[in-house]
PDB file of C-alpha atoms in Angstrom:
ATOM      1  CA  GLU A 248     107.855 107.009  84.051  1.00  0.00           C
ATOM      2  CA  ALA A 249     106.222 108.475  87.155  1.00  0.00           C
ATOM      3  CA  GLN A 250     108.868 109.285  89.669  1.00  0.00           C
ATOM      4  CA  VAL A 251     110.179 111.449  92.472  1.00  0.00           C
ATOM      5  CA  THR A 252     113.807 112.419  91.952  1.00  0.00           C
ATOM      6  CA  GLN A 253     116.094 113.551  94.736  1.00  0.00           C
ATOM      7  CA  ASN A 254     119.594 114.946  94.403  1.00  0.00           C
ATOM      8  CA  PRO A 255     122.180 114.335  95.597  1.00  0.00           C
ATOM      9  CA  ARG A 256     121.847 110.697  96.702  1.00  0.00           C
ATOM     10  CA  TYR A 257     124.818 111.003  99.036  1.00  0.00           C
ATOM     11  CA  LEU A 258     126.533 114.021 100.565  1.00  0.00           C
ATOM     12  CA  ILE A 259     129.261 114.417 103.153  1.00  0.00           C
ATOM     13  CA  THR A 260     129.783 117.977 104.300  1.00  0.00           C
ATOM     14  CA  VAL A 261     130.873 120.032 107.288  1.00  0.00           C
ATOM     15  CA  THR A 262     129.039 121.873 110.012  1.00  0.00           C
ATOM     16  CA  GLY A 263     127.734 125.281 108.986  1.00  0.00           C
ATOM     17  CA  LYS A 264     128.081 124.915 105.220  1.00  0.00           C
ATOM     18  CA  LYS A 265     124.703 125.637 103.632  1.00  0.00           C
ATOM     19  CA  LEU A 266     123.280 122.882 101.466  1.00  0.00           C
ATOM     20  CA  THR A 267     120.190 122.190  99.412  1.00  0.00           C
ATOM     21  CA  VAL A 268     118.642 118.841  98.598  1.00  0.00           C
ATOM     22  CA  THR A 269     116.456 119.031  95.522  1.00  0.00           C
ATOM     23  CA  CYS A 270     113.237 117.110  94.957  1.00  0.00           C
ATOM     24  CA  SER A 271     111.272 116.980  91.745  1.00  0.00           C
ATOM     25  CA  GLN A 272     108.159 115.019  90.761  1.00  0.00           C
ATOM     26  CA  ASN A 273     106.624 114.524  87.314  1.00  0.00           C
ATOM     27  CA  MET A 274     103.126 113.444  88.353  1.00  0.00           C
ATOM     28  CA  ASN A 275     101.563 116.895  88.762  1.00  0.00           C
ATOM     29  CA  HIS A 276     100.982 116.168  92.449  1.00  0.00           C
ATOM     30  CA  GLU A 277      99.832 118.958  94.711  1.00  0.00           C
ATOM     31  CA  TYR A 278     101.118 117.494  97.966  1.00  0.00           C
ATOM     32  CA  MET A 279     104.839 117.157  98.672  1.00  0.00           C
ATOM     33  CA  SER A 280     106.652 116.360 101.867  1.00  0.00           C
ATOM     34  CA  TRP A 281     110.072 115.775 103.403  1.00  0.00           C
ATOM     35  CA  TYR A 282     110.894 113.080 105.947  1.00  0.00           C
ATOM     36  CA  ARG A 283     113.968 112.016 107.796  1.00  0.00           C
ATOM     37  CA  GLN A 284     114.607 108.405 108.733  1.00  0.00           C
ATOM     38  CA  ASP A 285     116.690 107.578 111.784  1.00  0.00           C
ATOM     39  CA  PRO A 286     117.372 104.177 113.397  1.00  0.00           C
ATOM     40  CA  GLY A 287     114.821 103.368 116.052  1.00  0.00           C
ATOM     41  CA  LEU A 288     112.718 106.435 115.230  1.00  0.00           C
ATOM     42  CA  GLY A 289     111.185 105.499 111.890  1.00  0.00           C
ATOM     43  CA  LEU A 290     110.212 108.316 109.540  1.00  0.00           C
ATOM     44  CA  ARG A 291     109.416 111.756 110.848  1.00  0.00           C
ATOM     45  CA  GLN A 292     107.942 114.551 108.801  1.00  0.00           C
ATOM     46  CA  ILE A 293     109.998 117.733 108.467  1.00  0.00           C
ATOM     47  CA  TYR A 294     107.860 119.980 106.258  1.00  0.00           C
ATOM     48  CA  TYR A 295     105.023 119.540 103.838  1.00  0.00           C
ATOM     49  CA  SER A 296     103.333 121.543 101.128  1.00  0.00           C
ATOM     50  CA  MET A 297      99.715 121.324 100.015  1.00  0.00           C
ATOM     51  CA  ASN A 298     100.355 123.323  96.849  1.00  0.00           C
ATOM     52  CA  VAL A 299     102.467 126.094  95.298  1.00  0.00           C
ATOM     53  CA  GLU A 300     103.415 128.748  97.864  1.00  0.00           C
ATOM     54  CA  VAL A 301     101.737 126.756 100.668  1.00  0.00           C
ATOM     55  CA  THR A 302     104.083 125.110 103.153  1.00  0.00           C
ATOM     56  CA  ASP A 303     103.764 124.037 106.776  1.00  0.00           C
ATOM     57  CA  LYS A 304     105.833 122.520 109.535  1.00  0.00           C
ATOM     58  CA  GLY A 305     105.837 118.827 110.274  1.00  0.00           C
ATOM     59  CA  ASP A 306     107.045 117.174 113.457  1.00  0.00           C
ATOM     60  CA  VAL A 307     110.745 118.094 113.275  1.00  0.00           C
ATOM     61  CA  PRO A 308     111.157 121.371 111.321  1.00  0.00           C
ATOM     62  CA  GLU A 309     113.955 122.937 113.380  1.00  0.00           C
ATOM     63  CA  GLY A 310     117.062 123.673 111.332  1.00  0.00           C
ATOM     64  CA  TYR A 311     115.333 123.218 107.953  1.00  0.00           C
ATOM     65  CA  LYS A 312     113.701 125.450 105.385  1.00  0.00           C
ATOM     66  CA  VAL A 313     111.644 124.663 102.302  1.00  0.00           C
ATOM     67  CA  SER A 314     110.113 126.530  99.410  1.00  0.00           C
ATOM     68  CA  ARG A 315     107.457 125.662  96.839  1.00  0.00           C
ATOM     69  CA  LYS A 316     107.712 128.095  93.959  1.00  0.00           C
ATOM     70  CA  GLU A 317     106.721 125.552  91.326  1.00  0.00           C
ATOM     71  CA  LYS A 318     104.419 122.579  91.582  1.00  0.00           C
ATOM     72  CA  ARG A 319     107.045 120.017  90.608  1.00  0.00           C
ATOM     73  CA  ASN A 320     109.885 121.127  92.911  1.00  0.00           C
ATOM     74  CA  PHE A 321     110.209 121.134  96.685  1.00  0.00           C
ATOM     75  CA  PRO A 322     113.816 121.748  97.801  1.00  0.00           C
ATOM     76  CA  LEU A 323     114.987 121.171 101.361  1.00  0.00           C
ATOM     77  CA  ILE A 324     117.457 123.750 102.631  1.00  0.00           C
ATOM     78  CA  LEU A 325     119.823 123.394 105.551  1.00  0.00           C
ATOM     79  CA  GLU A 326     121.116 126.907 106.193  1.00  0.00           C
ATOM     80  CA  SER A 327     123.665 125.901 108.844  1.00  0.00           C
ATOM     81  CA  PRO A 328     123.857 122.112 109.056  1.00  0.00           C
ATOM     82  CA  SER A 329     124.831 120.433 112.296  1.00  0.00           C
ATOM     83  CA  PRO A 330     125.875 116.850 113.053  1.00  0.00           C
ATOM     84  CA  ASN A 331     122.436 115.997 114.498  1.00  0.00           C
ATOM     85  CA  GLN A 332     121.042 116.466 111.003  1.00  0.00           C
ATOM     86  CA  THR A 333     123.019 113.490 109.770  1.00  0.00           C
ATOM     87  CA  SER A 334     120.270 111.232 108.495  1.00  0.00           C
ATOM     88  CA  LEU A 335     118.542 109.603 105.541  1.00  0.00           C
ATOM     89  CA  TYR A 336     116.088 111.997 103.910  1.00  0.00           C
ATOM     90  CA  PHE A 337     113.108 111.169 101.731  1.00  0.00           C
ATOM     91  CA  CYS A 338     110.940 113.376  99.596  1.00  0.00           C
ATOM     92  CA  ALA A 339     107.433 112.215  98.734  1.00  0.00           C
ATOM     93  CA  SER A 340     104.475 113.444  96.732  1.00  0.00           C
ATOM     94  CA  SER A 341     100.819 112.597  96.301  1.00  0.00           C
ATOM     95  CA  LEU A 342      97.530 113.907  95.050  1.00  0.00           C
ATOM     96  CA  ALA A 343      95.919 116.209  97.575  1.00  0.00           C
ATOM     97  CA  GLY A 344      92.301 116.348  98.564  1.00  0.00           C
ATOM     98  CA  ALA A 345      91.895 112.743  99.683  1.00  0.00           C
ATOM     99  CA  SER A 346      93.562 110.871 102.519  1.00  0.00           C
ATOM    100  CA  ASN A 347      93.411 107.582 100.623  1.00  0.00           C
ATOM    101  CA  GLN A 348      96.046 108.625  98.100  1.00  0.00           C
ATOM    102  CA  PRO A 349      99.404 106.866  98.567  1.00  0.00           C
ATOM    103  CA  GLN A 350     102.635 108.758  98.771  1.00  0.00           C
ATOM    104  CA  HIS A 351     105.272 108.288  96.075  1.00  0.00           C
ATOM    105  CA  PHE A 352     108.778 108.339  97.541  1.00  0.00           C
ATOM    106  CA  GLY A 353     112.147 109.252  96.125  1.00  0.00           C
ATOM    107  CA  ASP A 354     115.106 106.915  96.613  1.00  0.00           C
ATOM    108  CA  GLY A 355     116.519 108.944  99.479  1.00  0.00           C
ATOM    109  CA  THR A 356     119.453 111.239 100.218  1.00  0.00           C
ATOM    110  CA  ARG A 357     121.998 110.196 102.791  1.00  0.00           C
ATOM    111  CA  LEU A 358     123.509 113.244 104.479  1.00  0.00           C
ATOM    112  CA  SER A 359     126.553 113.135 106.735  1.00  0.00           C
ATOM    113  CA  ILE A 360     127.391 116.345 108.582  1.00  0.00           C
ATOM    114  CA  LEU A 361     130.856 116.287 110.130  1.00  0.00           C
TER     115      LEU A 361
ATOM    116  CA  GLY B  29      97.905 112.961 118.886  1.00  0.00           C
ATOM    117  CA  ASN B  30      97.778 110.181 116.339  1.00  0.00           C
ATOM    118  CA  SER B  31     100.237 107.328 116.660  1.00  0.00           C
ATOM    119  CA  VAL B  32     101.127 103.954 115.151  1.00  0.00           C
ATOM    120  CA  THR B  33     102.664 101.081 117.062  1.00  0.00           C
ATOM    121  CA  GLN B  34     104.042  98.099 115.215  1.00  0.00           C
ATOM    122  CA  MET B  35     105.827  95.054 116.495  1.00  0.00           C
ATOM    123  CA  GLU B  36     109.503  95.388 117.167  1.00  0.00           C
ATOM    124  CA  GLY B  37     111.858  93.607 114.869  1.00  0.00           C
ATOM    125  CA  PRO B  38     113.878  92.163 113.558  1.00  0.00           C
ATOM    126  CA  VAL B  39     111.814  89.223 112.392  1.00  0.00           C
ATOM    127  CA  THR B  40     113.650  86.273 110.861  1.00  0.00           C
ATOM    128  CA  LEU B  41     111.751  83.521 109.078  1.00  0.00           C
ATOM    129  CA  SER B  42     112.471  80.603 106.823  1.00  0.00           C
ATOM    130  CA  GLU B  43     111.135  80.601 103.281  1.00  0.00           C
ATOM    131  CA  GLU B  44     107.468  79.520 103.047  1.00  0.00           C
ATOM    132  CA  ALA B  45     106.780  80.397 106.683  1.00  0.00           C
ATOM    133  CA  PHE B  46     103.697  82.364 107.739  1.00  0.00           C
ATOM    134  CA  LEU B  47     104.206  86.044 108.483  1.00  0.00           C
ATOM    135  CA  THR B  48     102.324  88.352 110.824  1.00  0.00           C
ATOM    136  CA  ILE B  49     103.457  91.871 111.657  1.00  0.00           C
ATOM    137  CA  ASN B  50     101.189  93.489 114.212  1.00  0.00           C
ATOM    138  CA  CYS B  51     100.133  97.116 113.911  1.00  0.00           C
ATOM    139  CA  THR B  52      97.800  99.178 116.078  1.00  0.00           C
ATOM    140  CA  TYR B  53      96.929 102.837 115.815  1.00  0.00           C
ATOM    141  CA  THR B  54      95.409 105.651 117.815  1.00  0.00           C
ATOM    142  CA  ALA B  55      93.497 108.370 116.024  1.00  0.00           C
ATOM    143  CA  THR B  56      90.869 110.964 116.743  1.00  0.00           C
ATOM    144  CA  GLY B  57      88.979 110.299 113.528  1.00  0.00           C
ATOM    145  CA  TYR B  58      88.873 107.587 110.904  1.00  0.00           C
ATOM    146  CA  PRO B  59      92.238 107.484 109.184  1.00  0.00           C
ATOM    147  CA  SER B  60      93.246 105.688 106.041  1.00  0.00           C
ATOM    148  CA  LEU B  61      95.768 102.934 106.735  1.00  0.00           C
ATOM    149  CA  PHE B  62      98.719 101.827 104.641  1.00  0.00           C
ATOM    150  CA  TRP B  63     101.568  99.374 104.655  1.00  0.00           C
ATOM    151  CA  TYR B  64     104.728 100.554 102.925  1.00  0.00           C
ATOM    152  CA  VAL B  65     107.761  98.409 102.161  1.00  0.00           C
ATOM    153  CA  GLN B  66     111.373  99.560 101.911  1.00  0.00           C
ATOM    154  CA  TYR B  67     113.818  97.302 100.102  1.00  0.00           C
ATOM    155  CA  PRO B  68     117.524  97.788 100.811  1.00  0.00           C
ATOM    156  CA  GLY B  69     118.860 101.047  99.393  1.00  0.00           C
ATOM    157  CA  GLU B  70     115.488 102.180  98.083  1.00  0.00           C
ATOM    158  CA  GLY B  71     112.673 104.497  99.025  1.00  0.00           C
ATOM    159  CA  LEU B  72     109.356 103.372 100.422  1.00  0.00           C
ATOM    160  CA  GLN B  73     106.810 101.761  98.133  1.00  0.00           C
ATOM    161  CA  LEU B  74     103.123 101.304  98.767  1.00  0.00           C
ATOM    162  CA  LEU B  75     102.340  97.679  99.549  1.00  0.00           C
ATOM    163  CA  LEU B  76      98.619  97.895 100.318  1.00  0.00           C
ATOM    164  CA  LYS B  77      95.995 100.182 101.768  1.00  0.00           C
ATOM    165  CA  ALA B  78      92.550 100.240 103.378  1.00  0.00           C
ATOM    166  CA  THR B  79      90.449 103.347 103.717  1.00  0.00           C
ATOM    167  CA  LYS B  80      87.537 102.338 105.934  1.00  0.00           C
ATOM    168  CA  ALA B  81      86.570  99.838 108.581  1.00  0.00           C
ATOM    169  CA  ASP B  82      86.497  96.175 107.482  1.00  0.00           C
ATOM    170  CA  ASP B  83      88.293  96.954 104.225  1.00  0.00           C
ATOM    171  CA  LYS B  84      90.922  94.397 103.303  1.00  0.00           C
ATOM    172  CA  GLY B  85      93.974  95.543 101.397  1.00  0.00           C
ATOM    173  CA  SER B  86      95.979  92.975  99.462  1.00  0.00           C
ATOM    174  CA  ASN B  87      98.967  92.864  97.142  1.00  0.00           C
ATOM    175  CA  LYS B  88     101.719  90.362  96.243  1.00  0.00           C
ATOM    176  CA  GLY B  89     100.218  87.784  98.629  1.00  0.00           C
ATOM    177  CA  PHE B  90     100.180  90.207 101.566  1.00  0.00           C
ATOM    178  CA  GLU B  91      96.902  91.109 103.283  1.00  0.00           C
ATOM    179  CA  ALA B  92      95.748  93.427 106.046  1.00  0.00           C
ATOM    180  CA  THR B  93      92.255  94.168 107.349  1.00  0.00           C
ATOM    181  CA  TYR B  94      91.191  97.510 108.846  1.00  0.00           C
ATOM    182  CA  ARG B  95      89.724  96.608 112.249  1.00  0.00           C
ATOM    183  CA  LYS B  96      88.116  99.615 113.859  1.00  0.00           C
ATOM    184  CA  GLU B  97      87.018  97.740 116.986  1.00  0.00           C
ATOM    185  CA  THR B  98      90.579  96.754 117.825  1.00  0.00           C
ATOM    186  CA  THR B  99      92.235  99.730 116.042  1.00  0.00           C
ATOM    187  CA  SER B 100      94.503  97.309 114.240  1.00  0.00           C
ATOM    188  CA  PHE B 101      95.874  96.704 110.751  1.00  0.00           C
ATOM    189  CA  HIS B 102      98.009  93.587 111.010  1.00  0.00           C
ATOM    190  CA  LEU B 103     100.030  92.510 107.966  1.00  0.00           C
ATOM    191  CA  GLU B 104      99.956  88.819 106.993  1.00  0.00           C
ATOM    192  CA  LYS B 105     101.373  86.594 104.297  1.00  0.00           C
ATOM    193  CA  GLY B 106     100.858  82.884 104.076  1.00  0.00           C
ATOM    194  CA  SER B 107     104.193  81.908 102.564  1.00  0.00           C
ATOM    195  CA  VAL B 108     107.104  84.344 102.550  1.00  0.00           C
ATOM    196  CA  GLN B 109     109.912  84.365 100.020  1.00  0.00           C
ATOM    197  CA  VAL B 110     113.523  85.474 100.257  1.00  0.00           C
ATOM    198  CA  SER B 111     112.593  88.442  98.060  1.00  0.00           C
ATOM    199  CA  ASP B 112     110.212  89.682 100.790  1.00  0.00           C
ATOM    200  CA  SER B 113     113.179  90.627 102.968  1.00  0.00           C
ATOM    201  CA  ALA B 114     112.703  94.334 103.638  1.00  0.00           C
ATOM    202  CA  VAL B 115     111.552  96.861 106.218  1.00  0.00           C
ATOM    203  CA  TYR B 116     107.776  97.197 106.578  1.00  0.00           C
ATOM    204  CA  PHE B 117     106.077 100.367 107.818  1.00  0.00           C
ATOM    205  CA  CYS B 118     102.520 100.662 109.064  1.00  0.00           C
ATOM    206  CA  THR B 119     101.148 104.135 108.404  1.00  0.00           C
ATOM    207  CA  GLN B 120      98.003 106.135 109.020  1.00  0.00           C
ATOM    208  CA  VAL B 121      96.844 109.270 107.262  1.00  0.00           C
ATOM    209  CA  ASP B 122      94.751 111.842 109.070  1.00  0.00           C
ATOM    210  CA  GLY B 123      91.849 112.769 106.825  1.00  0.00           C
ATOM    211  CA  SER B 124      91.669 116.335 108.127  1.00  0.00           C
ATOM    212  CA  ASN B 125      95.215 117.426 107.270  1.00  0.00           C
ATOM    213  CA  TYR B 126      96.667 114.509 105.251  1.00  0.00           C
ATOM    214  CA  LYS B 127      99.439 114.088 107.796  1.00  0.00           C
ATOM    215  CA  LEU B 128     101.156 110.701 107.702  1.00  0.00           C
ATOM    216  CA  THR B 129     102.161 109.005 110.916  1.00  0.00           C
ATOM    217  CA  PHE B 130     104.543 106.074 110.534  1.00  0.00           C
ATOM    218  CA  GLY B 131     105.303 103.176 112.779  1.00  0.00           C
ATOM    219  CA  LYS B 132     108.990 102.649 113.475  1.00  0.00           C
ATOM    220  CA  GLY B 133     109.319  99.879 110.928  1.00  0.00           C
ATOM    221  CA  THR B 134     109.869  96.121 111.191  1.00  0.00           C
ATOM    222  CA  LEU B 135     112.861  94.512 109.531  1.00  0.00           C
ATOM    223  CA  LEU B 136     111.991  91.155 107.993  1.00  0.00           C
ATOM    224  CA  THR B 137     114.684  88.738 106.914  1.00  0.00           C
ATOM    225  CA  VAL B 138     113.683  85.569 105.072  1.00  0.00           C
ATOM    226  CA  ASN B 139     116.260  82.811 104.836  1.00  0.00           C
ATOM    227  CA  PRO B 140     116.265  80.162 102.095  1.00  0.00           C
TER     228      PRO B 140
END
């Protein structure tokens, strides 16, 4: 089954404790991206990657890091989380090279930073 | 920059009512347009898409037409069901860098 898998689904942690949210896709997609969803703000892009070893900032990259060492994985790293990063996070993937390709989304990771 | 504006929610309808969710966009080029739906506790799923002017996307009884002259992509359904209750996002994709820009989402609740 084609899917994007995020882990964990839920996490409560404390300020300053490094965490990683993993994202994996099994569709051989080149393009992967991270979004955060906040009430009243919709979805905002954090980082995206056009292919292995190619990443770029989205609209709200501050406080986040990513890496793309393999095509299927695109982890999101919070080196020193703060309460304003409490949010619902989505990873997505798609074929690159054409803007008419839909994104495939994971089920989301709800992070609470105390 | 590019932007998407969709009607504020929440929208509450009775079953079998007609649905319209308005969406307009601003873009420097000719983006592809999408509607995504988010059911409670789930990620976003593609509902329909249109990639050029006058294209009509359709799926599950929902329709939207890409109107370049009015820069709009309004979502419609003739008869909603309780199972259509969800959040709907209008989205554009910039063809030059594949960047997605989302509207803020419209919560639809359909009552039996």
